Short mmCIF file of C-alpha atoms in Angstrom, two decimals:
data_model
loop_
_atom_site.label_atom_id
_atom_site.label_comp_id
_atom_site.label_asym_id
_atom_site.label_seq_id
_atom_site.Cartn_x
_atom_site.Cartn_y
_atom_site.Cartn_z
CA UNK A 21 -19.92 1.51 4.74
CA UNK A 22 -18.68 -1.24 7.54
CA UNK A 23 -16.83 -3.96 6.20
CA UNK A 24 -17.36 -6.75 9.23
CA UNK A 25 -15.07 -9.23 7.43
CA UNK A 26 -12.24 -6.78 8.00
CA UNK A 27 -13.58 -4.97 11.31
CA UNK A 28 -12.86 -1.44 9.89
CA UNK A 29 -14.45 0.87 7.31
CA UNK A 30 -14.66 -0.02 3.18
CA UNK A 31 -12.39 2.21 0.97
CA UNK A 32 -12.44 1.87 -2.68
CA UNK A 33 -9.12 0.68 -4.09
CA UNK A 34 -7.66 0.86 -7.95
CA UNK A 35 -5.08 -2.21 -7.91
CA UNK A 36 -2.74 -1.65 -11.01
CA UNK A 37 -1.20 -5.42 -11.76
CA UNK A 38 1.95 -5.22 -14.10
CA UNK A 39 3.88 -8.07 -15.95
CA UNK A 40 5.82 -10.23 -14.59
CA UNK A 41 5.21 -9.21 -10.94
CA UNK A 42 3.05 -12.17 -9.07
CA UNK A 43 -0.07 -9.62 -9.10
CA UNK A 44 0.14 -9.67 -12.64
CA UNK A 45 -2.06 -12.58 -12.65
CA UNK A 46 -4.64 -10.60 -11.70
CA UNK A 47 -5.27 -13.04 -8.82
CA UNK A 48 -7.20 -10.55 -6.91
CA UNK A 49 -9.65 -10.54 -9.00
CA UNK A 50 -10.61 -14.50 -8.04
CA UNK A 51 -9.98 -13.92 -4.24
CA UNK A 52 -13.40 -14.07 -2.77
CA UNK A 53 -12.16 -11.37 0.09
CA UNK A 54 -11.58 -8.49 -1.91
CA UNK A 55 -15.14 -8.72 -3.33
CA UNK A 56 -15.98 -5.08 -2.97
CA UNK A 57 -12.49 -4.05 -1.68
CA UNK A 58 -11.29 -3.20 -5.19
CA UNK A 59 -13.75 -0.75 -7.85
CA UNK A 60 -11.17 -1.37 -10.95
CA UNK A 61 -7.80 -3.03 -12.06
CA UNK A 62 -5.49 -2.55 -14.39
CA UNK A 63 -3.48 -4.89 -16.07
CA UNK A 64 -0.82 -3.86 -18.03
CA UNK A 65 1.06 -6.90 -20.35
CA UNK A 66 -0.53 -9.77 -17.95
CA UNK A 67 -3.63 -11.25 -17.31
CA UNK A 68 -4.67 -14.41 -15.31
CA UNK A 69 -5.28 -16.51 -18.42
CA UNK A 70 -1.36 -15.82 -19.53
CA UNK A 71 0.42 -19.32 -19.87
CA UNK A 72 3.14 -18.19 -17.18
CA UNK A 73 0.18 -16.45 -14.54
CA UNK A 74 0.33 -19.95 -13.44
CA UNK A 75 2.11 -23.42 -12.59
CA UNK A 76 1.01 -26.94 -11.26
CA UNK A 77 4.68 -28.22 -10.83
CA UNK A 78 5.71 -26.17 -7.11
CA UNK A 79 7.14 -29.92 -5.57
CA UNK A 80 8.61 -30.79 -8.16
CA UNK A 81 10.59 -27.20 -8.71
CA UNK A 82 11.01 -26.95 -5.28
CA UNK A 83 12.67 -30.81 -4.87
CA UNK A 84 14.56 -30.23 -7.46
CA UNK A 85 16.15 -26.75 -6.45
CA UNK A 86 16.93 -28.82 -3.25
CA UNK A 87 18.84 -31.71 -4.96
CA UNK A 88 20.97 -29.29 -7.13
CA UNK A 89 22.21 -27.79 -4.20
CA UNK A 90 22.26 -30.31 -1.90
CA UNK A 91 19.61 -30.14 0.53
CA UNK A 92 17.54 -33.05 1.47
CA UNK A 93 15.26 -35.55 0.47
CA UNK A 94 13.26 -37.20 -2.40
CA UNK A 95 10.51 -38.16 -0.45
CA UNK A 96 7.45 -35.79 -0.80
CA UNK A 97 6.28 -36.07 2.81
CA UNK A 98 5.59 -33.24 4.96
CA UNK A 99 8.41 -33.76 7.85
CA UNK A 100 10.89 -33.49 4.28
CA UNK A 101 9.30 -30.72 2.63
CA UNK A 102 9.83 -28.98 5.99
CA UNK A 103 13.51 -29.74 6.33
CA UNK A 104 13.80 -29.02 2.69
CA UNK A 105 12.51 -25.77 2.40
CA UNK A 106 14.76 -24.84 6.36
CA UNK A 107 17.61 -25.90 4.28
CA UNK A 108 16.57 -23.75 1.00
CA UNK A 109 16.09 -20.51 3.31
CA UNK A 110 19.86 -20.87 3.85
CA UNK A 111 21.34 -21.43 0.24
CA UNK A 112 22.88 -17.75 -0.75
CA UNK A 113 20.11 -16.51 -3.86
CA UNK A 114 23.29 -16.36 -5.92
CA UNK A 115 23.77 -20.18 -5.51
CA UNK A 116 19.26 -20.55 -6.44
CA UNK A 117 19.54 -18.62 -9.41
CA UNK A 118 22.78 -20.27 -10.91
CA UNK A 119 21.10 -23.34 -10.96
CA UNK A 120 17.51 -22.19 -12.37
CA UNK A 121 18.17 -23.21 -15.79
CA UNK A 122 18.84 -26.53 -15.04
CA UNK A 123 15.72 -26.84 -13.06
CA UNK A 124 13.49 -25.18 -15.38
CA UNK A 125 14.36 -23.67 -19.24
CA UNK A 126 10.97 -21.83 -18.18
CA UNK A 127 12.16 -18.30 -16.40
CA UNK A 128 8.46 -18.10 -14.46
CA UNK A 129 9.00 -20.21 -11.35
CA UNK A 130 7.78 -18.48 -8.45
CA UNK A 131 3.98 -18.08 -9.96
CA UNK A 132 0.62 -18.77 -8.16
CA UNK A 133 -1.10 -22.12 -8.05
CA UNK A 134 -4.37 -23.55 -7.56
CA UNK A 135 -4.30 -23.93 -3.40
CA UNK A 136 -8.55 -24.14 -2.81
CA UNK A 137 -8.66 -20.70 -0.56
CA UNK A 138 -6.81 -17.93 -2.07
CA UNK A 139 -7.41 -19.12 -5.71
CA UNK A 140 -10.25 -21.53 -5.43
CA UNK A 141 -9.87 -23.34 -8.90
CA UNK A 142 -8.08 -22.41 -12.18
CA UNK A 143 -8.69 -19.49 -13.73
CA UNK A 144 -9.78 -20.56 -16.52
CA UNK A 145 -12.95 -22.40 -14.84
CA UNK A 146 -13.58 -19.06 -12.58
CA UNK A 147 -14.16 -17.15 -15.75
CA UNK A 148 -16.23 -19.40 -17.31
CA UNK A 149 -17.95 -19.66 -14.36
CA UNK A 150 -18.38 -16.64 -13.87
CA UNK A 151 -16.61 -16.54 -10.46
CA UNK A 152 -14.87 -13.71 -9.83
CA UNK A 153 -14.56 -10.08 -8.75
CA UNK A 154 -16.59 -7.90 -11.19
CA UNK A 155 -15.26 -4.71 -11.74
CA UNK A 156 -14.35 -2.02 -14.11
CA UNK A 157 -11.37 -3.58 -16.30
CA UNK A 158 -8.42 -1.21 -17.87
CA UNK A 159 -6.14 -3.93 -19.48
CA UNK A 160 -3.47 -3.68 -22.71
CA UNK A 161 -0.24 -4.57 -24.44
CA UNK A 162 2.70 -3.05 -25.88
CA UNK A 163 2.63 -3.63 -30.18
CA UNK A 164 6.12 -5.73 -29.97
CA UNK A 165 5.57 -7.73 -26.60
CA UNK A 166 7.96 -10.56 -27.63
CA UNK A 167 10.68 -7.99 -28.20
CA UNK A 168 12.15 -8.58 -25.08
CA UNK A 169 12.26 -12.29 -24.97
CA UNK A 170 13.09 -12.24 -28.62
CA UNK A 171 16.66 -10.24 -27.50
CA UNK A 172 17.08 -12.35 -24.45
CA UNK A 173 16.66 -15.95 -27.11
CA UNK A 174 19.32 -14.79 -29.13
CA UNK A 175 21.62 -12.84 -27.07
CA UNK A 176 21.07 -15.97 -24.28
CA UNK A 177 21.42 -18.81 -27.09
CA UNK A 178 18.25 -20.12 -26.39
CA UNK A 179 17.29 -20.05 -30.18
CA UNK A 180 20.35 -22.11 -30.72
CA UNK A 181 19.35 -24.76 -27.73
CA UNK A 182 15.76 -24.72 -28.82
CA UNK A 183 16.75 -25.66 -32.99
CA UNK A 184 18.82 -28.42 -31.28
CA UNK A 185 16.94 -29.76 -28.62
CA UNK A 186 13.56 -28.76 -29.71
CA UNK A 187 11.98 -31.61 -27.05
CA UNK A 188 13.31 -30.02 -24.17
CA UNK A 189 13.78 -26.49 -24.39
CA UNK A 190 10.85 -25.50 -27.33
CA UNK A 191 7.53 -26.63 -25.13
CA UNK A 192 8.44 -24.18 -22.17
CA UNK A 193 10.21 -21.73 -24.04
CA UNK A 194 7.49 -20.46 -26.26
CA UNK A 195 4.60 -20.90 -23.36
CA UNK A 196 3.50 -24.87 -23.56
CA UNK A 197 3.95 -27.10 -20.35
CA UNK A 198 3.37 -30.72 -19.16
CA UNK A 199 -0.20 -29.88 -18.24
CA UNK A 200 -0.83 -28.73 -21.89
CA UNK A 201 -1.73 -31.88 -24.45
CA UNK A 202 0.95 -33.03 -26.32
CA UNK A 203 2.85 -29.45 -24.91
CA UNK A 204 6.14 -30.76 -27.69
CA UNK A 205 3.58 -30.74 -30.34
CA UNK A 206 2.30 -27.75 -29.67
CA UNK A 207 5.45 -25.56 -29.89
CA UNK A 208 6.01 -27.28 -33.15
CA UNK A 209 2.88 -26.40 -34.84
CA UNK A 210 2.84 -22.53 -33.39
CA UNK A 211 6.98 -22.54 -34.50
CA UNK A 212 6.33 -23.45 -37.80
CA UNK A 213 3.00 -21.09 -38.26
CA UNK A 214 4.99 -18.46 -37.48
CA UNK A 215 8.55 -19.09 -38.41
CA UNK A 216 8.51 -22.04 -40.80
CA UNK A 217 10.73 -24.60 -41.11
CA UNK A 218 13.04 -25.48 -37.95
CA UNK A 219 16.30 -23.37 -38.48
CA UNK A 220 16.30 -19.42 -37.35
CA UNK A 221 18.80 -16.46 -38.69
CA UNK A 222 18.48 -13.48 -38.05
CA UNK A 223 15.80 -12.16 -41.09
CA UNK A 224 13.33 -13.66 -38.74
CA UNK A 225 13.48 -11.36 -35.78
CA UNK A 226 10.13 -10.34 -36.46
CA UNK A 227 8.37 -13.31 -37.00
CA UNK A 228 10.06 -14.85 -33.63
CA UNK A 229 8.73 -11.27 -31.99
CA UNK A 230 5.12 -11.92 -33.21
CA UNK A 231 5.07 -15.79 -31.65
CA UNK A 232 6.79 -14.65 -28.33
CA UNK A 233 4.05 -11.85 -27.76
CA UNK A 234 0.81 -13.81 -29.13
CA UNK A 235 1.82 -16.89 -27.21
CA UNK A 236 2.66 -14.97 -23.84
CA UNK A 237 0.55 -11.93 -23.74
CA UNK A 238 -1.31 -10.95 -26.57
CA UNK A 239 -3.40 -14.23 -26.91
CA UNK A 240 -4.47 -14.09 -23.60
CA UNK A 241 -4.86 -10.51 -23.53
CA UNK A 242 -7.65 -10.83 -25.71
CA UNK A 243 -9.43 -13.34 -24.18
CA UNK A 244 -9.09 -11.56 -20.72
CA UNK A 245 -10.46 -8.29 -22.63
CA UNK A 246 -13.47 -10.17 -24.27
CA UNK A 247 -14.79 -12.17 -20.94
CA UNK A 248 -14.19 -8.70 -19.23
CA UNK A 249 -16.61 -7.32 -21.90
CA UNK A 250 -19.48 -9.34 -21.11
CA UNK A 251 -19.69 -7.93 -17.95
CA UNK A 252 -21.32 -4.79 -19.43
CA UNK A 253 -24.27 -6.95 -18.81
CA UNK A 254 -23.83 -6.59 -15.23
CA UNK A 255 -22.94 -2.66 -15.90
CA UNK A 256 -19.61 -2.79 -15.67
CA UNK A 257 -16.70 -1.63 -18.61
CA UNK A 258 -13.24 -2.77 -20.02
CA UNK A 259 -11.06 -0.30 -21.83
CA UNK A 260 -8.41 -2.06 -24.15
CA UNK A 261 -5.24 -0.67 -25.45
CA UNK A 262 -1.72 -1.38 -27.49
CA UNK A 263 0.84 1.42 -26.45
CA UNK A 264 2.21 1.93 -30.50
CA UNK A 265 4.84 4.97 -29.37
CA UNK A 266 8.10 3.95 -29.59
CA UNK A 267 9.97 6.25 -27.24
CA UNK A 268 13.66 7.20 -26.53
CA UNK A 269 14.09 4.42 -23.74
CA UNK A 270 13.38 0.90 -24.07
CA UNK A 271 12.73 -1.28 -20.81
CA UNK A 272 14.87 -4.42 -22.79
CA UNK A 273 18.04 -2.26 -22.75
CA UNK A 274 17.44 -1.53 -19.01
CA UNK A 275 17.42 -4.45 -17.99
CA UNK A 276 20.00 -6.24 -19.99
CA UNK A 277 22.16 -3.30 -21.31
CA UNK A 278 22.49 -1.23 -24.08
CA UNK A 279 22.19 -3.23 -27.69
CA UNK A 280 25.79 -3.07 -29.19
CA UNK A 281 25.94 -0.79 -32.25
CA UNK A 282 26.96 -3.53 -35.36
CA UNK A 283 26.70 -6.75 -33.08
CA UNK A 284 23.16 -7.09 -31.63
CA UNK A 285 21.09 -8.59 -34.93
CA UNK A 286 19.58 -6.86 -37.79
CA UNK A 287 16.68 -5.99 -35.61
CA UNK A 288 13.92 -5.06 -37.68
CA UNK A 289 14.74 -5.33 -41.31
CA UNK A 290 17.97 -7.39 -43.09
CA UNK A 291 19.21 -3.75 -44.28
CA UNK A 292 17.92 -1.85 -41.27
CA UNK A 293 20.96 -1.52 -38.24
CA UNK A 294 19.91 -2.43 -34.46
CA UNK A 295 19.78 1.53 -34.00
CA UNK A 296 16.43 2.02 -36.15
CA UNK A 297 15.06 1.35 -32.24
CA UNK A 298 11.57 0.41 -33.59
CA UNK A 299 10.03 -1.99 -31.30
CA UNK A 300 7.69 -1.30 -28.54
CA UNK A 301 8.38 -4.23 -25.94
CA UNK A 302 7.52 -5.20 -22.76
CA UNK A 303 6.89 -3.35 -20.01
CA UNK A 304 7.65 -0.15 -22.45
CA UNK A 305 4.64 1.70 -21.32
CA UNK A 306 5.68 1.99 -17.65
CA UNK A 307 8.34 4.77 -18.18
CA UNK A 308 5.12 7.33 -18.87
CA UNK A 309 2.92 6.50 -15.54
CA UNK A 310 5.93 6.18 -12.97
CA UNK A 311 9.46 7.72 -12.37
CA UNK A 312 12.31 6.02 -13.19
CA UNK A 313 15.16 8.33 -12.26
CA UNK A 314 16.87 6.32 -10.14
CA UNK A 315 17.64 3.42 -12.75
CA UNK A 316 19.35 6.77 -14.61
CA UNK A 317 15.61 6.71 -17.18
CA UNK A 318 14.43 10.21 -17.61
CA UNK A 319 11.95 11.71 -20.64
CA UNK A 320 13.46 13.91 -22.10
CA UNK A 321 11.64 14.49 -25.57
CA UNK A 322 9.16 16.63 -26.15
CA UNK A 323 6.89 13.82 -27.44
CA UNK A 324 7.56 10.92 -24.90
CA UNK A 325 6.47 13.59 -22.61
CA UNK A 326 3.51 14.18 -24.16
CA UNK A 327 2.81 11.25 -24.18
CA UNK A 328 3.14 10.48 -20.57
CA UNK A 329 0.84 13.44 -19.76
CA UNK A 330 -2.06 11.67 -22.01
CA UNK A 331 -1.09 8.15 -20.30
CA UNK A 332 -0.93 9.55 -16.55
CA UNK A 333 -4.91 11.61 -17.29
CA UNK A 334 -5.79 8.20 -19.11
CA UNK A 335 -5.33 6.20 -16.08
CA UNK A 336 -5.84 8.73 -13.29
CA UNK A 337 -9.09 9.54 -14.57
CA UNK A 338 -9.90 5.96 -14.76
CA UNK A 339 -9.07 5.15 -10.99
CA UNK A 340 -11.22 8.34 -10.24
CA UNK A 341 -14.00 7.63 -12.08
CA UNK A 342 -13.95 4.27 -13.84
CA UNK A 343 -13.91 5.98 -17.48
CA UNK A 344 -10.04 6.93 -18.87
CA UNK A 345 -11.55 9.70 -20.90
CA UNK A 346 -15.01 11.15 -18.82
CA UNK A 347 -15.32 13.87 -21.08
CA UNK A 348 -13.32 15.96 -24.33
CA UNK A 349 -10.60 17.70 -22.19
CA UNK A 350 -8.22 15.11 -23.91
CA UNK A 351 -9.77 16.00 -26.97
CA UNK A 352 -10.92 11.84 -27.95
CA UNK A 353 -13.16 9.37 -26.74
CA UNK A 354 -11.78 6.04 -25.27
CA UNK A 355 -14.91 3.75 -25.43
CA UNK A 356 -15.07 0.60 -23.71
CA UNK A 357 -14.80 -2.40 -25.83
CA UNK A 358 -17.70 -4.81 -26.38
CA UNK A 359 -17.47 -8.60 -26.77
CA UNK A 360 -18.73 -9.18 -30.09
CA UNK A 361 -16.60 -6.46 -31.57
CA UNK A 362 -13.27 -6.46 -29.70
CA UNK A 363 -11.43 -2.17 -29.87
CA UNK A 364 -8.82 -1.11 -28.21
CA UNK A 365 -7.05 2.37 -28.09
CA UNK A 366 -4.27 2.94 -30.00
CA UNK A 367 -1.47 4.92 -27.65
CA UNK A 368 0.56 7.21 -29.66
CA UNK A 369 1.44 10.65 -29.46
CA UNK A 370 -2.18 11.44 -31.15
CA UNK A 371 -4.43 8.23 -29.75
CA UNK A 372 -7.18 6.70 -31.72
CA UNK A 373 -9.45 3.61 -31.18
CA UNK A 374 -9.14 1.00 -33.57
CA UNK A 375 -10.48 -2.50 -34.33
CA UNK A 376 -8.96 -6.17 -33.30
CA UNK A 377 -8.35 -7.46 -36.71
CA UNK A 378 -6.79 -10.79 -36.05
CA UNK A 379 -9.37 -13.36 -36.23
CA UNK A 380 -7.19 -16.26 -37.97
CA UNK A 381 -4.20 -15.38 -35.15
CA UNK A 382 -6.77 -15.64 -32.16
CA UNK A 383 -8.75 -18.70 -33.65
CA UNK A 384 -5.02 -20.42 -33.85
CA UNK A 385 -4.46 -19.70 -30.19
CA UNK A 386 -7.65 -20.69 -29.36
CA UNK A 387 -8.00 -23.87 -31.29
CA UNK A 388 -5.22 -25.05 -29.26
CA UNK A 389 -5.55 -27.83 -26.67
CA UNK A 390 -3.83 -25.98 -23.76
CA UNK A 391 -5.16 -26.62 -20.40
CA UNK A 392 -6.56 -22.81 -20.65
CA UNK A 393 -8.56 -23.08 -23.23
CA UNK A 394 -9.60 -26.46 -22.67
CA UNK A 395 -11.57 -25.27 -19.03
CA UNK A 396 -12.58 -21.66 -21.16
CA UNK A 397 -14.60 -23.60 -24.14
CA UNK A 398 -15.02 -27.07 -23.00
CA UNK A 399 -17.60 -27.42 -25.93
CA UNK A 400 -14.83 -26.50 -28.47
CA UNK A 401 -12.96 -29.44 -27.41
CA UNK A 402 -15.88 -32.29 -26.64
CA UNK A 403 -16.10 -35.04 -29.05
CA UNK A 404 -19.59 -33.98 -30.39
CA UNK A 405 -18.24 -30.43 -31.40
CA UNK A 406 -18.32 -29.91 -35.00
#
């Protein structure tokens, strides 16, 4: 079929968006030119209504970056945002990213915005709305998402800055910015409903894990899931899952090294060593779809590779067809979740669907007064709600 916006004939396209990449805010599917372009996405540990899919502070990162290292201007006018940003092309990368953290504590700069053609309005409103791309939805999480920022807080000292300077560093560290109400006091109720009082060792690893991955994935995960879910009224399907397989690799030590034996913390338990390797963090579940060879990661046992081969049918057969499991040949059925009953598939090494039972964790995240959730249920927060 002709497509005359693009002059040349219509393919059908499976876009894959994975955390943190930019795509990972699933922009696409709010961009009113790939409607019917793209059949199906996949979103793997990132959704549009994440806290870090999006920022409203661009000048103000961007004039900032410029006075740290010297290029020009205060003044927010066009002919100085153009001489800043010639100047910025020029600083070395080395000399952008050494001075990040005193820009920004938050490590998501380079994020979409709001800009009226591309994105039209905030997320948020489009899915409320009910402006957007609709499509067959595959879209999950890793168990232990805040594993990796939970190593990177303590290894990094940012526990330590955040206990002492909880006004600066706490608000954008665990998810909450200036466009959030009240973002300070928002980190301090979600700290202390998950950790307690304001002082960290190391016995609360998990607990820190937990916050990290409800307030940056999770959360928002399951309000992506559930909107995605009312669209079976429109005949379309969204397939949830939690990869629960804790493999041989993890994606935390590529990227920051292996974890010392008897120096990285008690990890999981105060008598268990780092070694028990029990989480299942970010970006964990990409080592079974792609190849990772050249970064020296390689399955090798006999039950990571199996369960690659269920992952890569799982996902091929849901870019062929729009279903992850068509038929038996894998032996379960992967049913598409439904919005009044939120189930996701369990990814082990013998999958099994299983029921969202976290109602008091979601209505928490919910309740809050973010800017999200303030455009998602505008009645929740009205004056006249009860």
């Amino acid at each position: 079929m002709a497509n005359p916006s693009h002059g040349q004939q219509q393919v059908r396209l499976s876009w894959p968006v994975v955390s943190p990449s930019l795509m990972a805010s699933g922009r696409f599917l709010f961009e009113m030119w790939g409607r019917g372009l793209f059949q199906r996405a996949i979103m793997q540990s990132g959704a549009a209504l994440c806290p870090w899919a999006l920022r409203e502070d661009h000048r103000q990162v961007a004039f900032g970056f410029g006075r740290m290292v010297g290029c020009p201007g205060d003044r927010a006018d066009a002919a100085n945002s153009t001489a800043l940003v010639d100047c910025l092309r020029d600083v070395p990368v080395e000399q952008l990213m050494a001075v990040t953290p005193y820009i920004t504590p938050s490590p998501y700069v380079l994020t979409p915005r709001v800009d009226g053609e591309f994105l039209p309005a905030h997320p948020a409103t489009l899915v409320r709305e009910g402006r957007y791309n609709r499509v067959d939805v595959l879209s999950g999480v890793t168990r232990d998402e805040g594993a990796f920022n939970a190593r990177a807080f303590v290894e990094d000292g940012v526990m330590d800055s955040m206990i002492q300077n909880f006004s600066l560093v706490g608000p954008p560290a665990l998810g909450f910015e200036a466009w959030d109400d009240d973002p300070e006091y928002l980190a301090r109720l979600a700290f202390h409903r998950y950790l307690g009082p304001m002082e960290f060792d190391l016995t609360r690893i998990d607990p820190l894990v937990k916050l990290l991955g409800d307030s940056f994935y999770s959360m928002c995960h399951v309000e992506a899931v559930e909107h995605h879910a009312r669209d079976a009224a429109f005949g379309f399907r969204a397939f949830a899952y939690e990869l629960q397989h804790r493999g041989e690799h993890a994606f935390s030590d590529l990227f920051r090294g292996p974890r010392p034996r008897g120096t990285w913390p008690l990890w999981r338990r105060p008598t268990q060593r780092l070694l028990s390797h029990t989480d299942v963090g970010d970006s964990d579940d990409l080592q079974y779809l792609f190849s990772f060879d050249k970064l020296n990661v390689s399955l090798t046992k006999e039950e990571d590779l199996f369960v690659s081969r269920i992952m890569v049918d799982l996902w091929t057969n849901f870019a062929a067809t729009g279903n992850p499991t068509p038929d038996l040949s894998l032996g379960f059925k992967w049913t598409p979740t439904e919005a009044s009953s939120l189930s996701y598939l369990g990814i082990t090494s013998a999958p099994a669907m299983k029921v969202y039972d976290r109602e008091q964790d979601i209505e928490f995240w919910r309740n809050l007064p973010r800017k999200m959730n303030k455009l998602l249920y505008p009645d929740r927060f009205s004056q006249n709600s009860n």
